[in-house]
Amino acid sequence: MKKSLFYLSAIALSVSLVACQDAEEETSNTNTSDQTAADEETTNEDEDSPESADITIEGLGDHYHTGDTIELTASLNEDVDYDHWHWYIKESDQTDWEVASGQQGDSFSEEASVDGLEVKATLYNDDHEVFAESEPVVIVIDDHHGHDEESRQIYQGYFEDEQVQDRELSDWEGDWQSVYPYLLDGSLDEVFEHKAEEGDMTPEEYKDYYDIGYETDVERIVIDNGNVTFQQDGQEYSGDYEYDGYEILTYEKGNRGVRFIYALSEEAENMPQYIQFSDHIIAPEVSSHFHLYWGDNREELLEEVTNWPTYYPSNLDADGIIRDQLAH
């Protein structure tokens, strides 16, 4: 009888120990699951709320003219709920940034008046702490022919002979695109409408006039250290040119222009013997665009005044070319 009681007690103890062990494992598994879920929740929260982001400023023009409207937009690479923006500006001779007044949200709009002006965008979080800040961009103002009366007169073709000076081919060095394709696709219609508002022809008549002027099949010109390359119908032709003086021309309206002439120094396949530049500039100065005449007869080229293929920097898009033409 005593042996039976002993065995029953041992069995009960064993069952109790197993039950406790199972309970401990269950508790441990439950705690582990809870902790894992908490960790995952924290991770998800971190992913939903980035600690920082990159800001890119878009819309910067290659250059502006005095009085143009500068329009910039700040673009974030992350989706966030913050919308507290400030724009800051700093002139080239200043060391401290100042808040650009009147600029709200992720866009900046201001009249171009200061060359070298730096602009940056800053986004703040809900605690008014800096969340992200862009790299500064620099506003370049290039009025090309100036705004003083003498420069305007020269641009219009009124100057004295003694003001004209020799120019190096480096004044036109760079990679240039023909403006003619922009006329053909309608991009320049805005320019012709603007001319019609101030001129004596309709927009259609201006377009026809410039169609004759701009027409060319040389879509790109690269000038580098005295070497000139024409890109024409998918082919490239190159030659070296040297300075051959200038000629002053008088037009029917009474104004004048200067042709700066360069001659082929060595025979080169498919390259003209002469190229002549006209860009409303009469002394050494880097050109922003130009009209070009080419052929094998120097004197005959000087008589060409109706077809003047025109070239702008190849890195300008249609908007940049339009902005430049509207400024003149």
Coordinates of C-alpha atoms in Angstrom, one line a residue:
M1 CA 0.0 0.0 0.0
K2 CA 2.8 2.4 0.8
K3 CA 4.6 1.4 -2.4
S4 CA 1.5 2.3 -4.4
L5 CA 1.3 5.7 -2.8
F6 CA 4.9 6.4 -3.5
Y7 CA 4.6 5.6 -7.2
L8 CA 1.5 7.8 -7.6
S9 CA 3.4 10.7 -5.9
A10 CA 6.3 10.3 -8.3
I11 CA 4.1 10.2 -11.4
A12 CA 2.3 13.4 -10.2
L13 CA 5.5 15.2 -9.7
S14 CA 6.8 14.3 -13.1
V15 CA 3.6 15.5 -14.8
S16 CA 3.9 18.8 -12.8
L17 CA 7.5 19.3 -13.9
V18 CA 6.6 18.7 -17.6
A19 CA 3.7 21.2 -17.4
C20 CA 5.9 23.9 -15.9
Q21 CA 8.5 23.3 -18.6
D22 CA 5.9 23.6 -21.3
A23 CA 4.5 26.8 -19.7
E24 CA 8.0 28.4 -19.6
E25 CA 8.6 27.5 -23.2
E26 CA 5.3 29.0 -24.2
T27 CA 6.0 32.2 -22.3
S28 CA 9.4 32.4 -23.8
N29 CA 8.0 31.9 -27.3
T30 CA 5.3 34.5 -26.6
N31 CA 7.8 37.0 -25.4
T32 CA 10.1 36.4 -28.4
S33 CA 7.1 36.8 -30.8
D34 CA 6.1 40.1 -29.1
Q35 CA 9.6 41.4 -29.3
T36 CA 10.0 40.5 -32.9
A37 CA 6.7 42.2 -33.7
A38 CA 7.8 45.3 -31.8
D39 CA 11.1 45.3 -33.7
E40 CA 9.4 45.0 -37.0
E41 CA 7.0 47.8 -36.1
T42 CA 9.9 50.1 -35.1
T43 CA 11.7 49.2 -38.4
N44 CA 8.6 50.0 -40.4
E45 CA 8.2 53.3 -38.6
D46 CA 11.8 54.2 -39.4
E47 CA 11.2 53.3 -43.1
D48 CA 8.1 55.5 -43.2
S49 CA 9.9 58.5 -41.7
P50 CA 13.4 59.0 -43.3
E51 CA 15.8 61.0 -41.3
S52 CA 16.9 63.1 -44.3
A53 CA 16.5 63.5 -48.0
D54 CA 18.3 65.1 -51.0
I55 CA 17.0 68.3 -52.6
T56 CA 17.6 69.0 -56.3
I57 CA 16.9 72.4 -57.8
E58 CA 15.4 72.2 -61.2
G59 CA 14.7 74.8 -63.9
L60 CA 18.0 76.7 -63.8
G61 CA 18.7 78.4 -67.1
D62 CA 22.1 78.4 -68.8
H63 CA 22.1 82.2 -68.4
Y64 CA 19.6 85.0 -68.0
H65 CA 19.3 88.5 -69.3
T66 CA 18.6 91.4 -66.9
G67 CA 14.9 91.5 -66.3
D68 CA 14.3 87.9 -67.2
T69 CA 12.2 85.8 -64.7
I70 CA 14.1 83.2 -62.8
E71 CA 11.8 80.2 -62.0
L72 CA 13.2 77.4 -59.9
T73 CA 11.7 74.3 -58.3
A74 CA 13.0 72.2 -55.3
S75 CA 12.6 68.5 -55.9
L76 CA 12.9 65.9 -53.1
N77 CA 14.1 62.3 -53.6
E78 CA 11.9 61.1 -50.7
D79 CA 8.1 61.3 -50.0
V80 CA 7.6 63.3 -46.7
D81 CA 4.8 65.2 -45.1
Y82 CA 6.9 68.3 -44.4
D83 CA 6.1 71.4 -46.4
H84 CA 7.9 74.2 -44.5
W85 CA 10.3 75.6 -47.1
H86 CA 12.7 78.6 -47.0
W87 CA 14.7 79.9 -49.9
Y88 CA 18.0 81.6 -49.2
I89 CA 20.1 83.9 -51.4
K90 CA 23.7 85.3 -51.3
E91 CA 25.5 87.7 -53.6
S92 CA 29.0 86.9 -54.7
D93 CA 30.5 89.5 -52.3
Q94 CA 28.6 88.4 -49.3
T95 CA 29.5 85.7 -46.7
D96 CA 26.1 85.3 -45.0
W97 CA 22.9 83.8 -46.4
E98 CA 19.7 85.7 -46.1
V99 CA 16.1 84.6 -46.5
A100 CA 14.6 85.4 -49.9
S101 CA 11.5 87.4 -49.1
G102 CA 8.2 86.4 -50.6
Q103 CA 9.3 82.9 -51.7
Q104 CA 7.0 80.3 -50.3
G105 CA 6.7 76.6 -50.9
D106 CA 8.9 74.5 -53.1
S107 CA 9.1 77.1 -55.9
F108 CA 11.3 80.3 -56.4
S109 CA 10.5 83.1 -58.8
E110 CA 12.4 86.4 -59.0
E111 CA 13.5 88.9 -61.6
A112 CA 17.1 88.5 -62.8
S113 CA 19.1 91.5 -61.6
V114 CA 22.3 90.2 -59.9
D115 CA 25.0 88.3 -61.7
G116 CA 26.5 85.5 -59.6
L117 CA 23.6 85.3 -57.2
E118 CA 23.6 82.0 -55.3
V119 CA 20.3 80.4 -54.4
K120 CA 19.5 77.4 -52.2
A121 CA 16.4 75.7 -50.8
T122 CA 15.9 74.4 -47.3
L123 CA 13.1 72.1 -46.0
Y124 CA 12.2 72.1 -42.2
N125 CA 10.5 69.4 -40.2
D126 CA 7.6 69.9 -37.7
D127 CA 10.1 71.0 -35.0
H128 CA 11.5 73.7 -37.3
E129 CA 14.7 71.8 -37.6
V130 CA 16.5 71.5 -40.9
F131 CA 15.4 68.3 -42.6
A132 CA 17.1 68.8 -45.9
E133 CA 19.1 71.4 -47.8
S134 CA 20.0 71.7 -51.5
E135 CA 23.4 72.6 -53.0
P136 CA 23.4 76.2 -54.1
V137 CA 22.9 77.1 -57.7
V138 CA 24.4 80.2 -59.3
I139 CA 22.4 82.7 -61.4
V140 CA 24.5 83.8 -64.5
I141 CA 23.4 87.1 -66.1
D142 CA 24.8 87.7 -69.5
D143 CA 23.4 90.6 -71.4
H144 CA 25.8 90.0 -74.3
H145 CA 25.8 93.4 -75.9
G146 CA 25.3 95.4 -72.7
H147 CA 22.6 97.8 -71.7
D148 CA 24.5 101.1 -72.1
E149 CA 23.6 103.3 -75.0
E150 CA 26.8 102.7 -76.9
S151 CA 26.5 98.9 -76.8
R152 CA 22.9 99.1 -78.0
Q153 CA 23.9 101.3 -80.9
I154 CA 26.7 98.9 -81.9
Y155 CA 24.2 96.0 -81.7
Q156 CA 21.9 97.9 -84.0
G157 CA 24.7 98.5 -86.5
Y158 CA 25.7 102.1 -85.7
F159 CA 29.4 102.6 -84.9
E160 CA 32.6 104.3 -86.1
D161 CA 35.2 102.6 -88.2
E162 CA 37.9 103.1 -85.6
Q163 CA 35.8 101.1 -83.1
V164 CA 36.2 97.9 -85.1
Q165 CA 39.1 95.6 -84.0
D166 CA 40.5 92.3 -85.2
R167 CA 39.2 89.2 -83.5
E168 CA 40.6 85.7 -82.9
L169 CA 38.7 82.5 -84.0
S170 CA 38.6 81.7 -80.3
D171 CA 35.8 84.2 -79.8
W172 CA 33.6 81.5 -81.5
E173 CA 35.2 78.5 -80.0
G174 CA 32.7 75.8 -78.8
D175 CA 30.0 73.4 -79.8
W176 CA 27.2 75.1 -81.8
Q177 CA 23.8 74.0 -83.1
S178 CA 21.8 75.4 -86.0
V179 CA 18.6 77.3 -84.9
Y180 CA 16.9 76.2 -88.2
P181 CA 15.3 73.0 -86.8
Y182 CA 13.6 75.0 -84.1
L183 CA 12.0 77.2 -86.7
L184 CA 10.8 74.1 -88.6
D185 CA 9.2 72.4 -85.6
G186 CA 7.3 75.6 -84.5
S187 CA 9.3 76.3 -81.4
L188 CA 10.2 79.8 -82.5
D189 CA 6.6 80.8 -83.3
E190 CA 6.5 82.7 -80.0
V191 CA 9.4 84.8 -81.1
F192 CA 7.8 85.7 -84.4
E193 CA 4.6 86.7 -82.6
H194 CA 6.6 88.9 -80.3
K195 CA 8.4 90.6 -83.3
A196 CA 5.0 91.2 -84.9
E197 CA 3.8 93.2 -81.9
E198 CA 6.6 95.7 -82.3
G199 CA 7.4 95.4 -86.0
D200 CA 5.8 96.0 -89.4
M201 CA 5.1 92.4 -90.5
T202 CA 2.7 89.6 -89.4
P203 CA 4.0 86.6 -87.5
E204 CA 3.7 84.5 -90.7
E205 CA 5.7 87.1 -92.6
Y206 CA 8.4 87.1 -90.0
K207 CA 8.6 83.3 -90.1
D208 CA 8.9 83.3 -93.8
Y209 CA 11.7 85.9 -93.6
Y210 CA 13.6 83.9 -91.0
D211 CA 13.0 80.6 -92.9
I212 CA 15.1 82.0 -95.7
G213 CA 17.7 83.5 -93.3
Y214 CA 18.2 80.4 -91.1
E215 CA 18.0 77.7 -93.8
T216 CA 21.0 75.3 -93.8
D217 CA 21.8 71.6 -93.8
V218 CA 24.9 72.1 -91.5
E219 CA 23.2 71.2 -88.3
R220 CA 26.2 71.5 -86.0
I221 CA 29.6 73.3 -85.9
V222 CA 32.5 72.6 -83.5
I223 CA 35.3 75.1 -83.3
D224 CA 38.4 74.1 -81.3
N225 CA 41.9 75.7 -81.4
G226 CA 41.6 76.9 -85.0
N227 CA 39.9 73.8 -86.3
V228 CA 36.4 74.0 -87.6
T229 CA 34.2 70.9 -88.0
F230 CA 30.9 70.9 -89.9
Q231 CA 28.3 68.2 -89.3
Q232 CA 26.1 67.8 -92.4
D233 CA 23.7 65.1 -93.3
G234 CA 25.2 62.7 -90.8
Q235 CA 28.8 63.3 -92.0
E236 CA 31.6 65.3 -90.4
Y237 CA 34.1 67.5 -92.3
S238 CA 37.0 69.5 -90.7
G239 CA 39.6 72.0 -91.6
D240 CA 42.0 74.5 -90.1
Y241 CA 41.4 78.2 -90.6
E242 CA 43.5 81.4 -90.1
Y243 CA 42.4 85.0 -89.8
D244 CA 42.0 86.9 -93.1
G245 CA 40.8 90.3 -91.8
Y246 CA 37.4 91.9 -91.6
E247 CA 35.1 93.9 -93.9
I248 CA 32.5 96.5 -92.9
L249 CA 29.3 96.3 -94.8
T250 CA 26.5 99.0 -95.2
Y251 CA 23.0 97.7 -95.5
E252 CA 19.9 99.2 -97.2
K253 CA 18.5 100.6 -93.9
G254 CA 21.7 102.6 -93.4
N255 CA 23.0 100.5 -90.5
R256 CA 26.2 98.5 -90.8
G257 CA 27.7 95.2 -89.9
V258 CA 31.2 93.6 -89.7
R259 CA 32.2 90.3 -91.3
F260 CA 35.2 88.6 -89.6
I261 CA 36.8 86.4 -92.2
Y262 CA 38.9 83.2 -91.9
A263 CA 40.5 81.3 -94.7
L264 CA 41.3 77.6 -95.0
S265 CA 45.0 77.2 -94.2
E266 CA 45.3 73.8 -96.0
E267 CA 43.0 72.1 -98.5
A268 CA 40.4 70.0 -96.7
E269 CA 37.7 67.8 -98.2
N270 CA 34.3 69.4 -98.4
M271 CA 35.3 72.4 -96.4
P272 CA 34.8 75.9 -97.8
Q273 CA 37.7 78.1 -98.6
Y274 CA 36.3 81.0 -96.5
I275 CA 34.0 81.3 -93.4
Q276 CA 32.7 84.7 -92.3
F277 CA 31.3 85.5 -88.9
S278 CA 28.7 88.2 -88.1
D279 CA 27.4 88.5 -84.5
H280 CA 26.7 92.2 -83.9
I281 CA 30.0 92.4 -82.1
I282 CA 32.8 94.6 -83.5
A283 CA 35.8 94.0 -81.1
P284 CA 37.3 91.0 -79.3
E285 CA 34.5 89.4 -77.2
V286 CA 33.3 85.8 -76.7
S287 CA 30.2 85.3 -78.8
S288 CA 26.9 84.0 -77.5
H289 CA 25.5 83.2 -81.0
F290 CA 26.5 84.1 -84.6
H291 CA 25.5 84.1 -88.2
L292 CA 27.9 82.3 -90.5
Y293 CA 28.5 82.5 -94.2
W294 CA 30.8 80.1 -96.1
G295 CA 32.0 79.5 -99.7
D296 CA 35.0 79.5 -101.9
N297 CA 34.7 83.1 -103.2
R298 CA 35.5 85.8 -100.6
E299 CA 33.9 88.7 -102.4
E300 CA 30.7 86.9 -103.4
L301 CA 30.2 85.9 -99.8
L302 CA 30.2 89.6 -98.8
E303 CA 27.2 90.2 -101.1
E304 CA 25.1 87.5 -99.4
V305 CA 22.6 89.2 -97.0
T306 CA 19.5 87.1 -97.2
N307 CA 20.7 83.7 -96.0
W308 CA 22.5 83.8 -92.7
P309 CA 22.6 80.4 -91.0
T310 CA 22.5 81.1 -87.2
Y311 CA 24.1 79.1 -84.4
Y312 CA 23.6 78.9 -80.7
P313 CA 25.5 76.8 -78.1
S314 CA 24.5 73.1 -78.4
N315 CA 23.7 72.8 -74.7
L316 CA 20.8 75.3 -75.1
D317 CA 17.3 73.8 -75.5
A318 CA 14.4 75.5 -77.3
D319 CA 13.4 77.5 -74.1
G320 CA 17.0 78.9 -73.8
I321 CA 17.1 80.0 -77.4
I322 CA 13.6 81.6 -77.2
R323 CA 14.6 83.4 -74.1
D324 CA 17.7 84.8 -75.8
Q325 CA 15.9 85.9 -78.9
L326 CA 13.1 87.6 -77.0
A327 CA 15.7 89.6 -75.2
H328 CA 16.8 91.3 -78.4

